[in-house]
């Protein structure tokens, strides 16, 4: 007897007809995970708008506030690839050169950066930005006023020359 009919209900017939397609999609989907040389092309029938994934994060920067009310994120991976996401949903990606990545690592590993306070000590700037930098499970929060030099060196070494502040 046919597997679709064997279930004996309408629901069984549907699953009997759909199950082979689901299994094929899963098998084909797993096969597409083998490529590690770069971003894979979108799967057939998809728009390719899925959120990009990077390798393990080296540093993450969140920017909020400002006159336009931004809520942006920047993640730089250990391999130098980066993803920037704005509040509007715009996603940009890129890869730092070896020299740029080395400069960012040096700024993050500078003993002076380890002494940057975790909370801002300056006054709050009206319509200013609030920056949260996470490195090695330590979050440093800063504003636009009184930014320590060691934190500014990290900002200067980020892709695009600083945290993503554009709306």
PDB file of C-alpha atoms in Angstrom:
ATOM      1  CA  UNK A   1       0.000   0.000   0.000  1.00  0.00           C
ATOM      2  CA  UNK A   2       1.173   3.581  -0.712  1.00  0.00           C
ATOM      3  CA  UNK A   3       2.816   5.336   2.303  1.00  0.00           C
ATOM      4  CA  UNK A   4       0.540   8.355   1.856  1.00  0.00           C
ATOM      5  CA  UNK A   5      -2.560   6.188   2.012  1.00  0.00           C
ATOM      6  CA  UNK A   6      -1.244   4.026   4.846  1.00  0.00           C
ATOM      7  CA  UNK A   7      -1.810   6.799   7.418  1.00  0.00           C
ATOM      8  CA  UNK A   8      -5.519   6.711   6.677  1.00  0.00           C
ATOM      9  CA  UNK A   9      -6.316  10.375   7.414  1.00  0.00           C
ATOM     10  CA  UNK A  10      -6.231  13.542   5.362  1.00  0.00           C
ATOM     11  CA  UNK A  11      -3.368  14.852   7.480  1.00  0.00           C
ATOM     12  CA  UNK A  12      -1.373  11.639   6.883  1.00  0.00           C
ATOM     13  CA  UNK A  13      -1.861  11.950   3.147  1.00  0.00           C
ATOM     14  CA  UNK A  14      -0.512  15.495   3.208  1.00  0.00           C
ATOM     15  CA  UNK A  15       2.566  14.519   5.247  1.00  0.00           C
ATOM     16  CA  UNK A  16       3.111  11.478   3.058  1.00  0.00           C
ATOM     17  CA  UNK A  17       3.224  13.751   0.027  1.00  0.00           C
ATOM     18  CA  UNK A  18       5.243  16.528   1.686  1.00  0.00           C
ATOM     19  CA  UNK A  19       7.753  14.490   3.710  1.00  0.00           C
ATOM     20  CA  UNK A  20      10.008  13.491   0.776  1.00  0.00           C
ATOM     21  CA  UNK A  21      10.299  17.165  -0.236  1.00  0.00           C
ATOM     22  CA  UNK A  22      11.153  18.198   3.333  1.00  0.00           C
ATOM     23  CA  UNK A  23      13.816  15.491   3.591  1.00  0.00           C
ATOM     24  CA  UNK A  24      15.303  16.556   0.237  1.00  0.00           C
ATOM     25  CA  UNK A  25      15.397  20.203   1.335  1.00  0.00           C
ATOM     26  CA  UNK A  26      17.166  19.283   4.564  1.00  0.00           C
ATOM     27  CA  UNK A  27      19.718  17.121   2.761  1.00  0.00           C
ATOM     28  CA  UNK A  28      20.405  19.816   0.177  1.00  0.00           C
ATOM     29  CA  UNK A  29      20.566  22.499   2.883  1.00  0.00           C
ATOM     30  CA  UNK A  30      23.175  20.576   4.870  1.00  0.00           C
ATOM     31  CA  UNK A  31      25.224  20.034   1.724  1.00  0.00           C
ATOM     32  CA  UNK A  32      25.401  23.786   1.228  1.00  0.00           C
ATOM     33  CA  UNK A  33      27.080  24.258   4.630  1.00  0.00           C
ATOM     34  CA  UNK A  34      30.380  22.785   3.482  1.00  0.00           C
ATOM     35  CA  UNK A  35      31.709  25.929   1.788  1.00  0.00           C
ATOM     36  CA  UNK A  36      33.887  27.904   4.184  1.00  0.00           C
ATOM     37  CA  UNK A  37      35.735  30.133   1.719  1.00  0.00           C
ATOM     38  CA  UNK A  38      33.222  32.948   1.814  1.00  0.00           C
ATOM     39  CA  UNK A  39      29.571  33.801   1.734  1.00  0.00           C
ATOM     40  CA  UNK A  40      27.448  31.227  -0.001  1.00  0.00           C
ATOM     41  CA  UNK A  41      25.025  32.150  -2.729  1.00  0.00           C
ATOM     42  CA  UNK A  42      21.398  32.319  -1.636  1.00  0.00           C
ATOM     43  CA  UNK A  43      19.583  29.004  -1.788  1.00  0.00           C
ATOM     44  CA  UNK A  44      17.222  28.595  -4.732  1.00  0.00           C
ATOM     45  CA  UNK A  45      13.858  30.127  -3.937  1.00  0.00           C
ATOM     46  CA  UNK A  46      15.196  32.483  -1.233  1.00  0.00           C
ATOM     47  CA  UNK A  47      15.791  36.206  -1.388  1.00  0.00           C
ATOM     48  CA  UNK A  48      19.290  36.114   0.106  1.00  0.00           C
ATOM     49  CA  UNK A  49      18.325  38.703   2.730  1.00  0.00           C
ATOM     50  CA  UNK A  50      19.132  36.492   5.700  1.00  0.00           C
ATOM     51  CA  UNK A  51      21.344  38.072   8.301  1.00  0.00           C
ATOM     52  CA  UNK A  52      25.038  37.522   7.492  1.00  0.00           C
ATOM     53  CA  UNK A  53      26.986  35.449   9.953  1.00  0.00           C
ATOM     54  CA  UNK A  54      30.597  36.084  10.855  1.00  0.00           C
ATOM     55  CA  UNK A  55      33.058  33.914  12.712  1.00  0.00           C
ATOM     56  CA  UNK A  56      33.657  34.463  16.432  1.00  0.00           C
ATOM     57  CA  UNK A  57      33.447  38.130  17.398  1.00  0.00           C
ATOM     58  CA  UNK A  58      36.625  40.003  18.251  1.00  0.00           C
ATOM     59  CA  UNK A  59      34.790  43.193  19.214  1.00  0.00           C
ATOM     60  CA  UNK A  60      31.218  44.426  19.065  1.00  0.00           C
ATOM     61  CA  UNK A  61      30.175  48.075  19.092  1.00  0.00           C
ATOM     62  CA  UNK A  62      26.639  49.327  19.697  1.00  0.00           C
ATOM     63  CA  UNK A  63      25.733  52.971  19.047  1.00  0.00           C
ATOM     64  CA  UNK A  64      22.491  54.511  20.235  1.00  0.00           C
ATOM     65  CA  UNK A  65      21.025  57.979  20.600  1.00  0.00           C
ATOM     66  CA  UNK A  66      21.902  61.037  18.579  1.00  0.00           C
ATOM     67  CA  UNK A  67      19.470  63.512  17.090  1.00  0.00           C
ATOM     68  CA  UNK A  68      18.100  60.913  14.643  1.00  0.00           C
ATOM     69  CA  UNK A  69      17.784  58.197  17.298  1.00  0.00           C
ATOM     70  CA  UNK A  70      20.191  55.643  15.852  1.00  0.00           C
ATOM     71  CA  UNK A  71      20.487  52.077  17.076  1.00  0.00           C
ATOM     72  CA  UNK A  72      23.403  50.621  15.114  1.00  0.00           C
ATOM     73  CA  UNK A  73      25.653  47.608  15.614  1.00  0.00           C
ATOM     74  CA  UNK A  74      29.113  46.742  14.327  1.00  0.00           C
ATOM     75  CA  UNK A  75      30.694  43.339  14.842  1.00  0.00           C
ATOM     76  CA  UNK A  76      34.279  42.599  13.835  1.00  0.00           C
ATOM     77  CA  UNK A  77      35.172  38.920  13.711  1.00  0.00           C
ATOM     78  CA  UNK A  78      38.486  37.367  14.699  1.00  0.00           C
ATOM     79  CA  UNK A  79      39.300  36.913  11.000  1.00  0.00           C
ATOM     80  CA  UNK A  80      38.740  40.621  10.220  1.00  0.00           C
ATOM     81  CA  UNK A  81      35.362  40.241   8.545  1.00  0.00           C
ATOM     82  CA  UNK A  82      32.819  42.734   9.791  1.00  0.00           C
ATOM     83  CA  UNK A  83      29.102  43.352   9.694  1.00  0.00           C
ATOM     84  CA  UNK A  84      27.433  46.693  10.345  1.00  0.00           C
ATOM     85  CA  UNK A  85      23.690  46.877  10.889  1.00  0.00           C
ATOM     86  CA  UNK A  86      21.670  50.084  11.170  1.00  0.00           C
ATOM     87  CA  UNK A  87      18.339  50.684  12.841  1.00  0.00           C
ATOM     88  CA  UNK A  88      16.739  50.949   9.402  1.00  0.00           C
ATOM     89  CA  UNK A  89      17.824  47.380   8.679  1.00  0.00           C
ATOM     90  CA  UNK A  90      20.622  48.242   6.263  1.00  0.00           C
ATOM     91  CA  UNK A  91      23.400  45.661   6.486  1.00  0.00           C
ATOM     92  CA  UNK A  92      26.940  46.293   5.266  1.00  0.00           C
ATOM     93  CA  UNK A  93      29.780  43.821   5.324  1.00  0.00           C
ATOM     94  CA  UNK A  94      33.468  43.878   4.574  1.00  0.00           C
ATOM     95  CA  UNK A  95      36.862  42.581   5.567  1.00  0.00           C
ATOM     96  CA  UNK A  96      39.700  44.455   7.231  1.00  0.00           C
ATOM     97  CA  UNK A  97      43.198  44.135   5.817  1.00  0.00           C
ATOM     98  CA  UNK A  98      45.786  42.328   7.915  1.00  0.00           C
ATOM     99  CA  UNK A  99      47.325  45.682   8.888  1.00  0.00           C
ATOM    100  CA  UNK A 100      43.965  47.182   9.880  1.00  0.00           C
ATOM    101  CA  UNK A 101      43.117  44.113  11.949  1.00  0.00           C
ATOM    102  CA  UNK A 102      46.526  44.239  13.657  1.00  0.00           C
ATOM    103  CA  UNK A 103      45.973  47.923  14.523  1.00  0.00           C
ATOM    104  CA  UNK A 104      42.538  47.128  15.999  1.00  0.00           C
ATOM    105  CA  UNK A 105      43.941  44.242  18.046  1.00  0.00           C
ATOM    106  CA  UNK A 106      46.785  46.452  19.312  1.00  0.00           C
ATOM    107  CA  UNK A 107      44.320  49.152  20.402  1.00  0.00           C
ATOM    108  CA  UNK A 108      42.110  46.592  22.171  1.00  0.00           C
ATOM    109  CA  UNK A 109      45.056  44.873  23.870  1.00  0.00           C
ATOM    110  CA  UNK A 110      46.686  48.125  24.973  1.00  0.00           C
ATOM    111  CA  UNK A 111      46.932  48.120  28.800  1.00  0.00           C
ATOM    112  CA  UNK A 112      45.514  51.664  28.754  1.00  0.00           C
ATOM    113  CA  UNK A 113      42.306  50.332  27.149  1.00  0.00           C
ATOM    114  CA  UNK A 114      41.955  47.795  29.982  1.00  0.00           C
ATOM    115  CA  UNK A 115      41.857  50.767  32.384  1.00  0.00           C
ATOM    116  CA  UNK A 116      39.081  52.625  30.531  1.00  0.00           C
ATOM    117  CA  UNK A 117      36.148  52.913  32.968  1.00  0.00           C
ATOM    118  CA  UNK A 118      33.156  50.730  32.191  1.00  0.00           C
ATOM    119  CA  UNK A 119      30.767  53.684  32.634  1.00  0.00           C
ATOM    120  CA  UNK A 120      31.173  57.240  31.309  1.00  0.00           C
ATOM    121  CA  UNK A 121      32.563  59.762  33.747  1.00  0.00           C
ATOM    122  CA  UNK A 122      31.801  62.906  31.719  1.00  0.00           C
ATOM    123  CA  UNK A 123      28.567  64.783  31.470  1.00  0.00           C
ATOM    124  CA  UNK A 124      25.855  63.598  29.113  1.00  0.00           C
ATOM    125  CA  UNK A 125      25.698  65.492  25.827  1.00  0.00           C
ATOM    126  CA  UNK A 126      22.159  66.349  24.724  1.00  0.00           C
ATOM    127  CA  UNK A 127      21.339  64.355  21.590  1.00  0.00           C
ATOM    128  CA  UNK A 128      24.762  62.720  21.884  1.00  0.00           C
ATOM    129  CA  UNK A 129      25.624  59.136  21.112  1.00  0.00           C
ATOM    130  CA  UNK A 130      26.071  56.335  23.604  1.00  0.00           C
ATOM    131  CA  UNK A 131      28.701  53.749  22.632  1.00  0.00           C
ATOM    132  CA  UNK A 132      28.991  50.261  24.098  1.00  0.00           C
ATOM    133  CA  UNK A 133      32.172  48.404  23.168  1.00  0.00           C
ATOM    134  CA  UNK A 134      32.331  44.723  24.104  1.00  0.00           C
ATOM    135  CA  UNK A 135      35.710  42.994  24.025  1.00  0.00           C
ATOM    136  CA  UNK A 136      36.538  39.774  25.910  1.00  0.00           C
ATOM    137  CA  UNK A 137      33.216  39.846  27.783  1.00  0.00           C
ATOM    138  CA  UNK A 138      33.935  43.339  29.131  1.00  0.00           C
ATOM    139  CA  UNK A 139      31.609  46.135  28.078  1.00  0.00           C
ATOM    140  CA  UNK A 140      32.802  49.733  28.103  1.00  0.00           C
ATOM    141  CA  UNK A 141      30.121  52.417  27.816  1.00  0.00           C
ATOM    142  CA  UNK A 142      31.036  55.921  26.693  1.00  0.00           C
ATOM    143  CA  UNK A 143      29.375  59.072  25.478  1.00  0.00           C
ATOM    144  CA  UNK A 144      30.485  61.907  23.233  1.00  0.00           C
ATOM    145  CA  UNK A 145      32.021  63.887  26.086  1.00  0.00           C
ATOM    146  CA  UNK A 146      35.271  63.021  27.853  1.00  0.00           C
ATOM    147  CA  UNK A 147      36.168  59.974  25.782  1.00  0.00           C
ATOM    148  CA  UNK A 148      39.478  58.449  27.027  1.00  0.00           C
ATOM    149  CA  UNK A 149      42.364  58.427  24.521  1.00  0.00           C
ATOM    150  CA  UNK A 150      42.663  54.623  24.664  1.00  0.00           C
ATOM    151  CA  UNK A 151      39.011  54.266  23.671  1.00  0.00           C
ATOM    152  CA  UNK A 152      39.471  56.795  20.874  1.00  0.00           C
ATOM    153  CA  UNK A 153      42.350  54.657  19.507  1.00  0.00           C
ATOM    154  CA  UNK A 154      39.948  51.687  19.365  1.00  0.00           C
ATOM    155  CA  UNK A 155      37.347  53.845  17.588  1.00  0.00           C
ATOM    156  CA  UNK A 156      39.942  55.065  15.079  1.00  0.00           C
ATOM    157  CA  UNK A 157      40.920  51.465  14.270  1.00  0.00           C
ATOM    158  CA  UNK A 158      37.344  50.313  13.560  1.00  0.00           C
ATOM    159  CA  UNK A 159      36.217  49.713   9.967  1.00  0.00           C
ATOM    160  CA  UNK A 160      34.984  52.957   8.449  1.00  0.00           C
ATOM    161  CA  UNK A 161      37.126  55.001  10.823  1.00  0.00           C
ATOM    162  CA  UNK A 162      34.827  54.761  13.808  1.00  0.00           C
ATOM    163  CA  UNK A 163      31.585  53.481  15.247  1.00  0.00           C
ATOM    164  CA  UNK A 164      28.576  53.423  12.890  1.00  0.00           C
ATOM    165  CA  UNK A 165      26.672  56.636  13.707  1.00  0.00           C
ATOM    166  CA  UNK A 166      24.767  57.215  10.439  1.00  0.00           C
ATOM    167  CA  UNK A 167      20.998  56.639  10.713  1.00  0.00           C
TER     168      UNK A 167
END
